[in-house]
């Protein structure tokens, strides 16, 4: 899976300049958990903690990346677009930003089902960022997948 | 007001490196409407339209900036932190990103009231991004203002 994670990171840095400025790195996809990280320095805010916009961006990329890796593993090709999202900031992030996406496999399979029949699917994904093992950010988004575009 | 808008943009670029990478510009605060913009090129995504994370970041900055300018105008000093936010992507943004925040003055005054008495206030702010006069992004966030920090 490592080379697919490298491919994902390469796509981000090449086509989304802000992801390169954020120095976003795909750590691994292991046991159904996608882990993405970024150093604090390029993502700092006026308070010296992680910028709310960077925290959101790393979450929205992690969810998008999870969809991309899932489609890739299934040999499917589809455009992936985020439709809407919600985010809660529970506490400041004072160090490296580490984001995880670990959806329920059965729910994911059910949500992906219409892609084969109608060419379209909507997937709800949650991501979480912790700060020294404590929950710092809760994120939830709906991605729309569309084939043949 | 122009010099306060310049001060706001200077604070962003100096303390939030991603806002500089996004090339975010404070256009004006006029008739209670704060307008912030960014070119598409530094904020582009894999589809050649504006990156969802950049659209969110420009909204969250615009809301934060509105609070900052409002406090500044009232001669108040408080830490401004976003607590939670929701965003809807209605259509892709294919050109310059222009974000506006235009809260109801009476609601804003009522929400700011507790800041003087308890030192804390929570403000709900909506921001909107249009693409060639059509709504493209709807954003709503809750900011917490805290004095003496």
XYZ file of N, CA and C in Angstrom, chain A residues 11 15-19 21-22 41-47 51-54 56-58 60-61 64 79-90, chain B residues 11 15-19 21-22 41-47 51-54 56-58 60-61 64 79-90:
222
model
N 0.148 13.349 -5.972
C -0.988 14.014 -6.647
C -1.342 15.303 -5.907
N -0.903 18.914 -7.670
C -2.105 19.569 -8.207
C -2.780 20.531 -7.230
N -2.416 20.482 -5.944
C -3.013 21.368 -4.932
C -1.864 22.094 -4.228
N -1.458 23.261 -4.755
C -0.271 23.935 -4.192
C -0.372 24.184 -2.680
N -1.595 24.415 -2.176
C -1.728 24.671 -0.736
C -1.359 23.425 0.082
N -1.601 22.237 -0.454
C -1.217 21.016 0.274
C 0.301 20.908 0.377
N 2.290 23.655 0.401
C 2.641 24.715 1.359
C 2.402 24.241 2.797
N 1.368 23.421 2.976
C 1.056 22.869 4.308
C 2.018 21.733 4.686
N 4.799 24.150 12.042
C 5.385 25.424 11.584
C 4.687 26.040 10.364
N 4.504 25.306 9.256
C 3.866 25.953 8.102
C 2.366 26.187 8.306
N 1.804 25.625 9.382
C 0.356 25.672 9.604
C -0.032 26.431 10.866
N 0.886 27.240 11.361
C 0.671 27.931 12.625
C -0.301 29.108 12.445
N -0.896 29.560 13.547
C -1.806 30.707 13.492
C -1.301 31.829 14.407
N -2.124 32.831 14.570
C -1.778 34.024 15.350
C -1.529 33.689 16.828
N -2.075 32.560 17.297
C -1.905 32.157 18.699
C -0.720 31.200 18.898
N -3.507 26.539 12.742
C -4.518 27.376 12.088
C -5.765 26.530 11.807
N -6.944 27.068 12.175
C -8.220 26.371 11.983
C -8.409 25.938 10.526
N -7.969 26.762 9.600
C -8.096 26.444 8.181
C -7.216 25.267 7.775
N -6.015 25.197 8.346
C -5.131 24.064 8.057
C -5.697 22.775 8.651
N -8.817 22.073 9.125
C -9.905 21.670 8.228
C -9.340 21.057 6.954
N -8.351 21.725 6.358
C -7.807 21.271 5.071
C -7.203 19.877 5.178
N -6.501 19.602 6.278
C -5.894 18.274 6.433
C -7.000 17.227 6.585
N -10.151 17.488 5.282
C -10.867 17.313 4.008
C -10.001 16.535 3.008
N -8.678 16.734 3.078
C -7.765 15.968 2.228
C -7.722 14.506 2.655
N -10.800 12.804 1.392
C -10.684 12.680 -0.073
C -9.689 11.571 -0.413
N -14.698 10.779 -10.157
C -14.363 12.099 -9.631
C -14.861 12.156 -8.188
N -14.033 12.700 -7.300
C -14.392 12.785 -5.878
C -14.495 14.263 -5.508
N -15.669 14.672 -5.012
C -15.887 16.083 -4.666
C -16.543 16.148 -3.288
N -16.066 17.040 -2.424
C -16.715 17.204 -1.115
C -17.948 18.089 -1.298
N -19.065 17.667 -0.727
C -20.327 18.402 -0.885
C -20.599 19.316 0.312
N -20.348 18.809 1.513
C -20.512 19.635 2.710
C -19.721 19.021 3.856
N -19.485 19.822 4.895
C -18.670 19.353 6.020
C -18.982 20.138 7.286
N -18.715 19.498 8.398
C -18.849 20.127 9.711
C -17.564 19.872 10.482
N -17.156 20.846 11.283
C -15.935 20.672 12.072
C -16.129 21.279 13.452
N -15.593 20.597 14.452
C -15.593 21.106 15.828
C -14.154 21.165 16.323
N -13.801 22.296 16.916
C -12.464 22.478 17.482
C -12.577 22.324 18.994
N -12.069 21.220 19.519
C -12.248 20.916 20.942
C -11.138 21.504 21.802
N -1.355 41.255 9.695
C -1.350 40.281 10.807
C -1.475 38.854 10.247
N 1.546 36.182 10.683
C 1.401 35.171 11.739
C 0.784 33.858 11.257
N 0.178 33.857 10.073
C -0.451 32.638 9.526
C 0.142 32.387 8.147
N 1.258 31.619 8.083
C 1.945 31.458 6.789
C 1.035 30.938 5.675
N 0.048 30.099 6.026
C -0.833 29.567 4.970
C -1.670 30.692 4.340
N -2.021 31.720 5.104
C -2.785 32.838 4.521
C -1.929 33.587 3.499
N 0.529 32.046 1.754
C 0.617 31.101 0.621
C -0.659 31.169 -0.230
N -1.792 31.401 0.434
C -3.076 31.530 -0.269
C -3.205 32.883 -0.971
N -5.038 30.716 -8.686
C -3.816 29.931 -8.942
C -3.203 29.289 -7.686
N -2.953 30.048 -6.602
C -2.339 29.389 -5.434
C -3.317 28.484 -4.687
N -4.590 28.547 -5.048
C -5.634 27.825 -4.305
C -6.348 26.766 -5.150
N -5.700 26.383 -6.234
C -6.340 25.465 -7.172
C -6.322 24.028 -6.624
N -7.196 23.181 -7.166
C -7.236 21.775 -6.745
C -7.001 20.852 -7.939
N -7.169 19.576 -7.704
C -6.919 18.554 -8.718
C -7.843 18.701 -9.928
N -8.996 19.373 -9.749
C -9.947 19.554 -10.848
C -9.755 20.888 -11.584
N -9.689 24.798 -4.375
C -9.545 23.733 -3.374
C -10.530 23.972 -2.219
N -11.277 22.916 -1.858
C -12.266 22.998 -0.774
C -11.650 23.544 0.518
N -10.410 23.176 0.799
C -9.737 23.648 2.017
C -9.444 25.143 1.962
N -9.078 25.640 0.776
C -8.841 27.081 0.620
C -10.145 27.859 0.759
N -12.742 26.993 2.498
C -13.038 27.018 3.933
C -12.136 28.034 4.642
N -10.840 27.996 4.338
C -9.879 28.867 5.045
C -10.191 30.340 4.820
N -10.545 30.702 3.596
C -10.850 32.107 3.326
C -12.113 32.513 4.101
N -13.183 31.122 7.034
C -12.901 31.168 8.477
C -12.059 32.404 8.819
N -11.185 32.802 7.881
C -10.404 34.030 8.075
C -11.300 35.267 7.988
N -13.205 35.606 11.193
C -12.263 36.020 12.240
C -11.913 37.496 12.060
N -9.241 37.659 22.719
C -8.775 36.565 21.875
C -9.980 36.045 21.080
N -9.786 35.770 19.805
C -10.875 35.280 18.939
C -10.513 33.873 18.469
N -11.387 32.919 18.776
C -11.124 31.521 18.410
C -12.382 30.935 17.772
N -12.227 30.212 16.673
C -13.391 29.551 16.070
C -13.656 28.249 16.833
N -14.931 28.032 17.176
C -15.305 26.855 17.968
C -15.828 25.725 17.086
N -16.649 26.067 16.095
C -17.158 25.065 15.159
C -17.667 25.755 13.902
N -17.798 24.987 12.842
C -18.203 25.555 11.559
C -18.853 24.504 10.676
N -19.679 24.998 9.763
C -20.321 24.147 8.753
C -20.119 24.822 7.400
N -19.942 24.009 6.374
C -19.737 24.566 5.035
C -20.460 23.706 4.008
N -21.058 24.367 3.032
C -21.712 23.685 1.908
C -21.087 24.188 0.621
N -20.729 23.255 -0.243
C -20.167 23.592 -1.548
C -21.274 23.413 -2.586
N -21.770 24.516 -3.128
C -22.919 24.472 -4.030
C -22.505 24.292 -5.480
